[in-house]
PDB file of C-alpha atoms in Angstrom:
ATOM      1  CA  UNK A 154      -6.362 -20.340  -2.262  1.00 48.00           C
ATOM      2  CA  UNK A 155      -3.583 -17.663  -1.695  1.00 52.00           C
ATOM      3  CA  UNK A 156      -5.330 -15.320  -3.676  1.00 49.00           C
ATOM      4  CA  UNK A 157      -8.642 -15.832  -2.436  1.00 46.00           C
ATOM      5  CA  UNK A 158      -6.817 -15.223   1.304  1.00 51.00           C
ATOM      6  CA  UNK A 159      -5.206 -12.130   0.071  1.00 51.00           C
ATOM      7  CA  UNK A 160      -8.509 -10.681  -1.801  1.00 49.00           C
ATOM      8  CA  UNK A 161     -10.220 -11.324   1.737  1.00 48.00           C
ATOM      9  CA  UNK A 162      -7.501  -9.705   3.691  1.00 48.00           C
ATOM     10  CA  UNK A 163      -7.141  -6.439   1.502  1.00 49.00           C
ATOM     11  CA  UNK A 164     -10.666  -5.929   2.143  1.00 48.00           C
ATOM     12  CA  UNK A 165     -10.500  -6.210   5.664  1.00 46.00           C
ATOM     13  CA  UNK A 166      -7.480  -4.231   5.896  1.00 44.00           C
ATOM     14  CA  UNK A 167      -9.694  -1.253   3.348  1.00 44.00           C
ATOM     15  CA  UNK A 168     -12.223  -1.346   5.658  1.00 43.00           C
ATOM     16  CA  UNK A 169     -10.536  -1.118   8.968  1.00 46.00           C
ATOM     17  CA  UNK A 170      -8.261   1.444   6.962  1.00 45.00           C
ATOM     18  CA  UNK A 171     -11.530   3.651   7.135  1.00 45.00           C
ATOM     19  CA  UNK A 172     -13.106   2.970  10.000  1.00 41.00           C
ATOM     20  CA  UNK A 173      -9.888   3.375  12.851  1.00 42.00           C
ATOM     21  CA  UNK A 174      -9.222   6.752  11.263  1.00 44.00           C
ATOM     22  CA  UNK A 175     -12.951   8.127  11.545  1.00 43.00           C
ATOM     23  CA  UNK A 176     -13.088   6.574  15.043  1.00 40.00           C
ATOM     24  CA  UNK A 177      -9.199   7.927  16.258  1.00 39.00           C
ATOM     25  CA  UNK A 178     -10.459  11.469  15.122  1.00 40.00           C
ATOM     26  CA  UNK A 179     -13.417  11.572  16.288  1.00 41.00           C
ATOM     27  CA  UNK A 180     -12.650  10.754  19.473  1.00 36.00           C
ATOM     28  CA  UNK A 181     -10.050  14.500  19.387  1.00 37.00           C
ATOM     29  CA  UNK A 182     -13.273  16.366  19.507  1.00 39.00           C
ATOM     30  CA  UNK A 183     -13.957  15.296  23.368  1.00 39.00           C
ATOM     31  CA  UNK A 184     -14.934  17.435  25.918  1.00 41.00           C
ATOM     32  CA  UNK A 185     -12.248  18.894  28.517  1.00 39.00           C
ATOM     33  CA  UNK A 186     -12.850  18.737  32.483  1.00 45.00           C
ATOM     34  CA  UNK A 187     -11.067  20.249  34.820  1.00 45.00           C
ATOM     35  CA  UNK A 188     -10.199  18.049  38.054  1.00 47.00           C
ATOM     36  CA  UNK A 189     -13.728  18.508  39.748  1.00 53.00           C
ATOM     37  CA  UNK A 190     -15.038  17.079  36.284  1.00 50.00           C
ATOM     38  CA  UNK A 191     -16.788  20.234  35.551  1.00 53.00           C
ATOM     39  CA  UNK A 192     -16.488  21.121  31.625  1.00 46.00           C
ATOM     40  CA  UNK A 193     -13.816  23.562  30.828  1.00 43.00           C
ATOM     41  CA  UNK A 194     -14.594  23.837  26.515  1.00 43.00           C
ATOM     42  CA  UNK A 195     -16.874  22.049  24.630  1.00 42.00           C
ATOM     43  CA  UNK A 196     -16.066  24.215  21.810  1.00 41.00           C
ATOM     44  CA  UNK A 197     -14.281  21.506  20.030  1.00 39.00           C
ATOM     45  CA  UNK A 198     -17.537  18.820  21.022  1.00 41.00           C
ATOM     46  CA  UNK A 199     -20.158  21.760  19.406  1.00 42.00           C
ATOM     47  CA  UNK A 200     -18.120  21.931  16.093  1.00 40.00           C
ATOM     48  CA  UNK A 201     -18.024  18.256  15.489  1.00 39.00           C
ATOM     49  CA  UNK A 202     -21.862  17.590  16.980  1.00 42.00           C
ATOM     50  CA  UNK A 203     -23.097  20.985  14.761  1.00 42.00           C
ATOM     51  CA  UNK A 204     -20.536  19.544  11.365  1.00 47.00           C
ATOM     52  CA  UNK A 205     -21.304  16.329  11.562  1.00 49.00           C
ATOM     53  CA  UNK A 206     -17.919  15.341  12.402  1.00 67.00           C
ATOM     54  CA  UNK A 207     -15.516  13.539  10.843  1.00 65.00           C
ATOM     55  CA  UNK A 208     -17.575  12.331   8.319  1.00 68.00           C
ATOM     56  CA  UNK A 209     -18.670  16.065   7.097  1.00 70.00           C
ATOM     57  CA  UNK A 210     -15.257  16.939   7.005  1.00 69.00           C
ATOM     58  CA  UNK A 211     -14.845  14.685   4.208  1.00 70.00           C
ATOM     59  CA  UNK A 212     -18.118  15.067   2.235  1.00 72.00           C
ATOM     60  CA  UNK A 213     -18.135  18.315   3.066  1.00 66.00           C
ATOM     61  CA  UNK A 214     -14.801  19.273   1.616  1.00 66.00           C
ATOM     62  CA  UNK A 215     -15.969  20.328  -1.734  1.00 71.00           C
ATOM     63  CA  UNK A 216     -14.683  17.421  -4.364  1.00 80.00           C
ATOM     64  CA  UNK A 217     -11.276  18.275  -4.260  1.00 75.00           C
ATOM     65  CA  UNK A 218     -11.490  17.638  -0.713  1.00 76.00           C
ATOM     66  CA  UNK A 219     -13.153  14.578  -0.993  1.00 82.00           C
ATOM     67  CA  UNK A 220     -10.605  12.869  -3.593  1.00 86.00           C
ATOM     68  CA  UNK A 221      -7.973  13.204  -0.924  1.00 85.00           C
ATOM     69  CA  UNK A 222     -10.012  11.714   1.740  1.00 87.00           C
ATOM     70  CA  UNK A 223     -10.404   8.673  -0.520  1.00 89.00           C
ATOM     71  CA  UNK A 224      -6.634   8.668  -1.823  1.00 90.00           C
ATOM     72  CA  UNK A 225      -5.073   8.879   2.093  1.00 90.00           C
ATOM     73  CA  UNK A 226      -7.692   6.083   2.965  1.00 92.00           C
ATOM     74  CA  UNK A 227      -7.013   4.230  -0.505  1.00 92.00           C
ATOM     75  CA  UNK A 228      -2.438   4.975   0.653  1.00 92.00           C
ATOM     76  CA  UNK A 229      -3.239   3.499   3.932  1.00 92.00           C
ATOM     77  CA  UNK A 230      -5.000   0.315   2.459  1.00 93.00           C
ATOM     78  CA  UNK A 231      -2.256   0.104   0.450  1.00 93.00           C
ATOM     79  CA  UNK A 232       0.610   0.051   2.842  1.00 93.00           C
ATOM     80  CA  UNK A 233      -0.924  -2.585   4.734  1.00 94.00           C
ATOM     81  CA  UNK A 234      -1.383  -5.013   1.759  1.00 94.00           C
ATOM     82  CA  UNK A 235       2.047  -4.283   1.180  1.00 94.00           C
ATOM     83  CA  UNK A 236       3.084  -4.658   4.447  1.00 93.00           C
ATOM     84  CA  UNK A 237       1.327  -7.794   4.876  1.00 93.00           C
ATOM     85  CA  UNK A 238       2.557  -9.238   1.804  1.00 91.00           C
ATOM     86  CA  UNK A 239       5.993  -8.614   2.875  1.00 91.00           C
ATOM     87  CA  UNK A 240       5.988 -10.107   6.013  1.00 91.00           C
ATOM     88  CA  UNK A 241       4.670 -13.429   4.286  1.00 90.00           C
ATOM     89  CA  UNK A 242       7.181 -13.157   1.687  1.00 88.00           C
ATOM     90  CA  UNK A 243      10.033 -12.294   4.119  1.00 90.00           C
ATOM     91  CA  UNK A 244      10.018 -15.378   6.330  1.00 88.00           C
ATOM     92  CA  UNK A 245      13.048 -17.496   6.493  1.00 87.00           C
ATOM     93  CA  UNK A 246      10.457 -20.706   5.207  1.00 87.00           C
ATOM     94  CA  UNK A 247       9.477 -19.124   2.481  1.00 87.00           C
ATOM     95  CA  UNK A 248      13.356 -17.951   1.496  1.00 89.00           C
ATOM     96  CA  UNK A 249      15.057 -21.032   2.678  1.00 88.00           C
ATOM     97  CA  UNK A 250      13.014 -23.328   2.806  1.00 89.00           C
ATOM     98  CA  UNK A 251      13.981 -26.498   4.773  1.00 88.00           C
ATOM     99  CA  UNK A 252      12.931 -29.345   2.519  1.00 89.00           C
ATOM    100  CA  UNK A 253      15.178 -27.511  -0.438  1.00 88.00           C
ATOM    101  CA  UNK A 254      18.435 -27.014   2.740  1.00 87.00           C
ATOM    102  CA  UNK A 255      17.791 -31.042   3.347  1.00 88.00           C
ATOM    103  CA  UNK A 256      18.116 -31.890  -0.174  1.00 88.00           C
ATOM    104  CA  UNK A 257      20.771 -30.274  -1.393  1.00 86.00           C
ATOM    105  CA  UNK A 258      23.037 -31.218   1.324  1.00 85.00           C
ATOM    106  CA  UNK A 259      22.182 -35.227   1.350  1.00 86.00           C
ATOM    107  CA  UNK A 260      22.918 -34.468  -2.153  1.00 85.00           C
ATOM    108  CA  UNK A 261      26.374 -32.901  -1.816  1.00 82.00           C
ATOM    109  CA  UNK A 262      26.808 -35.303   1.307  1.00 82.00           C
ATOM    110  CA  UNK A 263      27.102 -37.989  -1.441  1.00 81.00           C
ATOM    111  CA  UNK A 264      29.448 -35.641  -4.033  1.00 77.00           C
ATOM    112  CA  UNK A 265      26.209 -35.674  -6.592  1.00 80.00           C
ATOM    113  CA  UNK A 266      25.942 -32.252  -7.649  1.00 81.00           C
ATOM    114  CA  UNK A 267      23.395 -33.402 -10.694  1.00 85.00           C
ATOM    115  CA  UNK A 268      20.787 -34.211  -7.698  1.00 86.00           C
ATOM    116  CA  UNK A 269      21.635 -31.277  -5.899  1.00 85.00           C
ATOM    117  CA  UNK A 270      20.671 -29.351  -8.766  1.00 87.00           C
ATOM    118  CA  UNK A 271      17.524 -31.429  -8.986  1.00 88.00           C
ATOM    119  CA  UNK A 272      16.036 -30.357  -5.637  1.00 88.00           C
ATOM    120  CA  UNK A 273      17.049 -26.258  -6.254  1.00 88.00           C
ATOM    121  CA  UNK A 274      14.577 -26.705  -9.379  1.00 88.00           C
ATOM    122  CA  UNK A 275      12.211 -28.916  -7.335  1.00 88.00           C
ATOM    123  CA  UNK A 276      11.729 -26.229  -4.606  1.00 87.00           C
ATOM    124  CA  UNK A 277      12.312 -22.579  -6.335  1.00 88.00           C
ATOM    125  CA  UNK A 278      12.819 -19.563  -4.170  1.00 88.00           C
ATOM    126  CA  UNK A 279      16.067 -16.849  -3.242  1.00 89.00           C
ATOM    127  CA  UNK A 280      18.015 -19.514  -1.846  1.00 89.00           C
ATOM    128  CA  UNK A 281      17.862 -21.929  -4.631  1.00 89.00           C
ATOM    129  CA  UNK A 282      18.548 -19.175  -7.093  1.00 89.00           C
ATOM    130  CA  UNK A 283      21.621 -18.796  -5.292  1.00 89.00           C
ATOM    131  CA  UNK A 284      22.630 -22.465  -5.103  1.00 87.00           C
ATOM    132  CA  UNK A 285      22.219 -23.014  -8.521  1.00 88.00           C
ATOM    133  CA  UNK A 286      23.838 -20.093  -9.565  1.00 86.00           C
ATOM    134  CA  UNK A 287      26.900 -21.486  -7.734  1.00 85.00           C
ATOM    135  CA  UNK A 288      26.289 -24.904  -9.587  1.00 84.00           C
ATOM    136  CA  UNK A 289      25.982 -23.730 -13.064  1.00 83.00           C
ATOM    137  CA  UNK A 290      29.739 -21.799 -12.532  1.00 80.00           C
ATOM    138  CA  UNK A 291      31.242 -25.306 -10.453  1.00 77.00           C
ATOM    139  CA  UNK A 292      34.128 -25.531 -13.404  1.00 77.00           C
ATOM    140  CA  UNK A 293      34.909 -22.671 -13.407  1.00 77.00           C
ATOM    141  CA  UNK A 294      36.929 -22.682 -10.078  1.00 75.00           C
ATOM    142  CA  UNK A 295      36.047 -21.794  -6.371  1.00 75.00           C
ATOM    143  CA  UNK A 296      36.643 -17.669  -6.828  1.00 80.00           C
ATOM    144  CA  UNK A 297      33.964 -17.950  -9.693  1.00 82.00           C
ATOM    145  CA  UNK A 298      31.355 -19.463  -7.431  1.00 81.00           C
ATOM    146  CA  UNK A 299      31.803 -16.881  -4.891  1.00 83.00           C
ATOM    147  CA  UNK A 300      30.981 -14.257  -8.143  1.00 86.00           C
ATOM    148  CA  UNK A 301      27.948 -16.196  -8.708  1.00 87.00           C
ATOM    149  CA  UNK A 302      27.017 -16.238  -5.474  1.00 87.00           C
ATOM    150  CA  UNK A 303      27.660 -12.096  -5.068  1.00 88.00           C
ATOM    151  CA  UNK A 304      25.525 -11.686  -7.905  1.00 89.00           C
ATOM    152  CA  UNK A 305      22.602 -13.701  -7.022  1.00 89.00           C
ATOM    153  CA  UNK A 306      22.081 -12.615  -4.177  1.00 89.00           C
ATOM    154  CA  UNK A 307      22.330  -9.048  -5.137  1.00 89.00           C
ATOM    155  CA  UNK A 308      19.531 -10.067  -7.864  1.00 91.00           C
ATOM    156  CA  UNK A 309      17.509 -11.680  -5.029  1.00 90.00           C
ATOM    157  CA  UNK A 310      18.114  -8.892  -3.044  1.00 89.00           C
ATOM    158  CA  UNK A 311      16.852  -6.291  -5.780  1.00 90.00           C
ATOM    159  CA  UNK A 312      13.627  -8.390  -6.293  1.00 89.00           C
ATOM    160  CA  UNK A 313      12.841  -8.354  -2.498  1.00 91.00           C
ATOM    161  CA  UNK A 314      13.627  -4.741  -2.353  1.00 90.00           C
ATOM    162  CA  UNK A 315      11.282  -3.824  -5.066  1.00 89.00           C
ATOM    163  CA  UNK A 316       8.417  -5.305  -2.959  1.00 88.00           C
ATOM    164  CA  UNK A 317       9.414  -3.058  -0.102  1.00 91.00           C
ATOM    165  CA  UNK A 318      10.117   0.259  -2.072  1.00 92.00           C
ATOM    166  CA  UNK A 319       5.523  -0.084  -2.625  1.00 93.00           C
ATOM    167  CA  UNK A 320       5.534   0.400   1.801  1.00 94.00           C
ATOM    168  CA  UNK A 321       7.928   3.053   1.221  1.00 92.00           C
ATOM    169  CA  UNK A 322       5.947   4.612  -1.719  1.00 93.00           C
ATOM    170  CA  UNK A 323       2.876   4.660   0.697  1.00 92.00           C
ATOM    171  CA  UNK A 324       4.784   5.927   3.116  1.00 92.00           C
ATOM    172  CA  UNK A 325       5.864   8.738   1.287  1.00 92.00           C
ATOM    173  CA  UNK A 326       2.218   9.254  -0.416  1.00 91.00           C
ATOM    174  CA  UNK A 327       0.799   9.795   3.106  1.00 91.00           C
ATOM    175  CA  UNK A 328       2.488  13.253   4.147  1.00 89.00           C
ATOM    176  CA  UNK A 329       2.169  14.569   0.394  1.00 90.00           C
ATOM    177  CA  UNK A 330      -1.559  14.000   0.268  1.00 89.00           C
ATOM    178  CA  UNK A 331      -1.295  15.526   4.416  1.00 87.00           C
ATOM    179  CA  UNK A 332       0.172  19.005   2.960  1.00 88.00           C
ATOM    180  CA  UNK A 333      -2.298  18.889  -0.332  1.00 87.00           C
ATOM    181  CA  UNK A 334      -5.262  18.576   1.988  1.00 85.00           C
ATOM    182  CA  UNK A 335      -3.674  21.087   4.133  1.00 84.00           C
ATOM    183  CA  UNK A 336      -3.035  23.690   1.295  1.00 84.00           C
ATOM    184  CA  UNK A 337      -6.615  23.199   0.265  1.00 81.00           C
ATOM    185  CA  UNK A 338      -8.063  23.904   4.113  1.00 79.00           C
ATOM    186  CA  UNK A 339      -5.796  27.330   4.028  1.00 82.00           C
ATOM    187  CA  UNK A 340      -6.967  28.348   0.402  1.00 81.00           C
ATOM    188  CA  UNK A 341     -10.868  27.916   1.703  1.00 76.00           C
ATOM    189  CA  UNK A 342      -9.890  29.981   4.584  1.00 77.00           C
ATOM    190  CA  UNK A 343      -8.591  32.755   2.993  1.00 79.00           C
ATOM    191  CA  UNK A 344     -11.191  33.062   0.173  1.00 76.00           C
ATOM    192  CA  UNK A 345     -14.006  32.693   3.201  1.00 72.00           C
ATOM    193  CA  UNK A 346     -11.696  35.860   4.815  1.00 76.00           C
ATOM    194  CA  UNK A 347     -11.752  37.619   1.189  1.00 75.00           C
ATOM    195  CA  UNK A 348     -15.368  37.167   0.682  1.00 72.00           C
ATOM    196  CA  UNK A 349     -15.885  38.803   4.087  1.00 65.00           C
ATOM    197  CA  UNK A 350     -16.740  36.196   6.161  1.00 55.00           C
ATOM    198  CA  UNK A 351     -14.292  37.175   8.861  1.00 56.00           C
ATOM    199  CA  UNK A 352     -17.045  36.986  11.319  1.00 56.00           C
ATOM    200  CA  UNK A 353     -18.065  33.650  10.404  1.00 62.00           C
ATOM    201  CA  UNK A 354     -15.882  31.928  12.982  1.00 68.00           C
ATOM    202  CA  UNK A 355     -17.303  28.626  11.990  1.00 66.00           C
ATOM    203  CA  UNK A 356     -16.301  28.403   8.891  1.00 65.00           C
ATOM    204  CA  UNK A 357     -12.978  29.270   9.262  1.00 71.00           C
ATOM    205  CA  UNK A 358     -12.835  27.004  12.144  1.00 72.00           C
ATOM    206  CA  UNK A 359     -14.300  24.369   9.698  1.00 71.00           C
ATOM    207  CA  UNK A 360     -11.999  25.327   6.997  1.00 72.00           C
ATOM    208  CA  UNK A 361      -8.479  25.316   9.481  1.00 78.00           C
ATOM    209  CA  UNK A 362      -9.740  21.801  10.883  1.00 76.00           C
ATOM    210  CA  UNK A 363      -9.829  20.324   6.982  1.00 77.00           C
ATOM    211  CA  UNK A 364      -6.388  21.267   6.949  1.00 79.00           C
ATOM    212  CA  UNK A 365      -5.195  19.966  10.169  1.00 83.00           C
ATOM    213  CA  UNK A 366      -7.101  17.022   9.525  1.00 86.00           C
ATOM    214  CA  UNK A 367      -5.441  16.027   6.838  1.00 85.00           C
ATOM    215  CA  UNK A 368      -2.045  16.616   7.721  1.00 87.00           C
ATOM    216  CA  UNK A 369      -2.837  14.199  10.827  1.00 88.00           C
ATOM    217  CA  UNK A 370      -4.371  11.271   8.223  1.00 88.00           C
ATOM    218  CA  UNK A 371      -1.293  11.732   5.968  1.00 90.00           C
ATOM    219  CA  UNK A 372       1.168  11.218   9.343  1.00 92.00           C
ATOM    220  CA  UNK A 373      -1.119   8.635  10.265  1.00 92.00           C
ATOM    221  CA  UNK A 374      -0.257   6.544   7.384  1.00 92.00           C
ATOM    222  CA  UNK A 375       3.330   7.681   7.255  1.00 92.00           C
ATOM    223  CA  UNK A 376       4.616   6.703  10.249  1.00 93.00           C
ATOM    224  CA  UNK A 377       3.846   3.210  10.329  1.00 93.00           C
ATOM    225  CA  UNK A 378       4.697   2.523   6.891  1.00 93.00           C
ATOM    226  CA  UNK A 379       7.958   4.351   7.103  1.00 94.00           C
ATOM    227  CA  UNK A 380       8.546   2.158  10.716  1.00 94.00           C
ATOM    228  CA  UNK A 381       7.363  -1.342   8.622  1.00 94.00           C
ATOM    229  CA  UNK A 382       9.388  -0.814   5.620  1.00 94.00           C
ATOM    230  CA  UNK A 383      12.830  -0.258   7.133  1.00 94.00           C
ATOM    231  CA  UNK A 384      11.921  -2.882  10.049  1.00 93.00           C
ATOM    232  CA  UNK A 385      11.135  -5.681   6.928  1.00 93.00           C
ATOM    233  CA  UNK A 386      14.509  -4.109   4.951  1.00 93.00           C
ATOM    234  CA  UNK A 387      17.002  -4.610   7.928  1.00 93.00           C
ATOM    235  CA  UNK A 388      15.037  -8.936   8.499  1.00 93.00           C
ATOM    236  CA  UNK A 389      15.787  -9.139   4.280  1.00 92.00           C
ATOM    237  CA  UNK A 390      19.309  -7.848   4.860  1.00 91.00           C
ATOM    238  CA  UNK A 391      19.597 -10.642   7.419  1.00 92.00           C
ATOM    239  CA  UNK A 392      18.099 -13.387   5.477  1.00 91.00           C
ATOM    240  CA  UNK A 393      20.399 -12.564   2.239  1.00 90.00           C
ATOM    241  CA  UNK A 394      23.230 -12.905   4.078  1.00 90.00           C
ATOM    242  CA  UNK A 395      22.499 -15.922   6.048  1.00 89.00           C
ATOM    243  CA  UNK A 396      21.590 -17.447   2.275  1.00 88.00           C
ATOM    244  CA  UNK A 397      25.115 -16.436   1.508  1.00 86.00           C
ATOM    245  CA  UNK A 398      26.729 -17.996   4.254  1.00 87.00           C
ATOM    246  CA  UNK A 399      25.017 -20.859   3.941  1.00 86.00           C
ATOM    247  CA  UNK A 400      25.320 -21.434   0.454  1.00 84.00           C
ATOM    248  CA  UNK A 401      29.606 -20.736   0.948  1.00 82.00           C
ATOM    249  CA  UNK A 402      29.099 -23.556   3.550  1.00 83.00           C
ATOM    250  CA  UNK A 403      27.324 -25.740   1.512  1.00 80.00           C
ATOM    251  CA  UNK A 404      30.125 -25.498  -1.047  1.00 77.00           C
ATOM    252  CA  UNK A 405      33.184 -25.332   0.967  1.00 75.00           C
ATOM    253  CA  UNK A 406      33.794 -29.180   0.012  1.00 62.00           C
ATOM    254  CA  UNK A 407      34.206 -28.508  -3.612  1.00 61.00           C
ATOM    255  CA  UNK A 408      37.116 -26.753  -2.628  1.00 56.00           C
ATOM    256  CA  UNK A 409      39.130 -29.477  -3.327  1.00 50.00           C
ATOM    257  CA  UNK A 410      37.227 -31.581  -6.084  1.00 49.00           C
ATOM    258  CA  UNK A 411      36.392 -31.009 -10.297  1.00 47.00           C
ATOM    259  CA  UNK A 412      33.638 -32.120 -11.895  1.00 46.00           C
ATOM    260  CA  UNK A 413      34.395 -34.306 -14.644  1.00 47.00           C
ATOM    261  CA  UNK A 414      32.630 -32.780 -18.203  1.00 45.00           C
ATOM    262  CA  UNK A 415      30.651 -35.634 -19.442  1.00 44.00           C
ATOM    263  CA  UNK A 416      27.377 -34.730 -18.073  1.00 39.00           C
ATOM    264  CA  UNK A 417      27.116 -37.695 -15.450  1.00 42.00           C
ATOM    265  CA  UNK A 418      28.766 -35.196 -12.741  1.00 43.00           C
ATOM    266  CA  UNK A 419      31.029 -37.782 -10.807  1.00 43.00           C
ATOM    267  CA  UNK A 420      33.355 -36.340  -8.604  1.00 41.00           C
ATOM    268  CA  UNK A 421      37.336 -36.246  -8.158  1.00 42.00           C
ATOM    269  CA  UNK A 422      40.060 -35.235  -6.236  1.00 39.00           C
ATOM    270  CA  UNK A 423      42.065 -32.488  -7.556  1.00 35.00           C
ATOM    271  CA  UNK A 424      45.902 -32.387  -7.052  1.00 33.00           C
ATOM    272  CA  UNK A 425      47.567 -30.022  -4.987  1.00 34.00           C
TER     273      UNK A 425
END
């Protein structure tokens, strides 16, 4: 069912990925009035109405032109999956989930660290990797569980992070394709000025505007990936180190018991 939601939702988010930007950039190409309402230049209206707009700006591009149309629209899809994704993943029910927080501390609320266990492998996710990694290290002393606690949620952390690093991939895809694009428009316009076509202003208007509209699709990606992926990073940092505290809380009673090594896990006090 999740993956039938999340099929339906990256194709939503592909199509309105190509539609908003065709509709945002068209809408550049408006006519200017002054105050009486009077038309000051419609040059920019009788390029797009004469080019066919946005939409012969990319088919018109020439192939090369066309494959980074599809590639910024294809980045931008992308980065909202990912984005998406992330936000469901990053959710403090889906890292500590409260039917797992419940269990465990009934369980240590009766000194039975076996059941405690139990429930972390009955409800996996970061914050019962990091409760269990505390349990497995119990005997070894308190210090030792606050290593295994460090390191888990480092791991956790890592994991987490290597979903975000795809919104910051996007992110950084957007202003490369931008400048490609961009290089292509200005190597059109020169070879349409080498060829003699100097007097052609519509072409070189046509060629300039390939460029520039590039660059704007590749910012127009960027930004909000670049704004998502460090707004998701800080709410992660947050959540890994409420798990910690947590998990130091939920453990601060073993402080002062052992478990006994006979596999039944009952519980004693340790001398002073």
């Amino acid at each position: 069912m999740n993956k039938l939601r999340k099929s339906m939702l990256a194709a939503a988010v592909l199509v309105g990925t190509c539609v908003a930007p065709m509709a945002a950039m068209q809408s550049f190409g408006q006519e200017l009035t002054d105050a009486n309402g009077n038309v000051v230049s419609d040059n920019a209206a009788q390029t797009t109405k004469s080019s066919g707009g946005f939409y012969e700006i990319v088919f018109g591009s020439g192939i090369v032109g066309m494959l980074l149309w599809f590639a910024l629209f294809g980045d931008g899809a992308m980065a909202i999956y990912f984005s998406i994704d992330s936000s469901i993943l990053i959710k403090p029910d889906k890292l500590i989930p409260k039917r797992l927080m419940d269990g465990v501390q009934a369980a240590m609320a009766e000194g039975d660290v076996v059941k405690a266990m139990e429930v972390c492998q009955q409800n996996p996710s970061a914050m019962a990797s990091i409760v269990m990694a505390a349990f497995q290290h119990i005997e070894e002393g308190f210090e030792a569980i606050q290593e295994a606690v460090n390191a888990a949620s480092d791991l956790e952390q890592e994991k987490i992070q290597q979903r975000l690093n795809w919104i910051s991939v996007c992110g950084n895809l957007g202003p490369s394709l931008g400048l490609l694009g961009t290089v292509q428009g200005m190597i059109l316009t020169f070879q349409a000025l080498a060829s003699g076509g100097a007097g052609d202003a519509a072409a070189l208007a046509n060629s300039i505007g390939q460029a520039l509209w590039t660059t704007a699709g590749g910012l127009i990606v960027s930004i909000p990936s670049i704004t998502v992926f460090y707004s998701l990073r800080n709410k992660a940092n947050r959540l890994i180190l409420k798990m910690m505290a947590m998990t130091m809380e939920i453990l601060n009673g073993l402080r002062n018991v052992a478990v006994e090594g006979d596999g039944e896990m009952p519980m004693e006090e340790v001398q002073a």
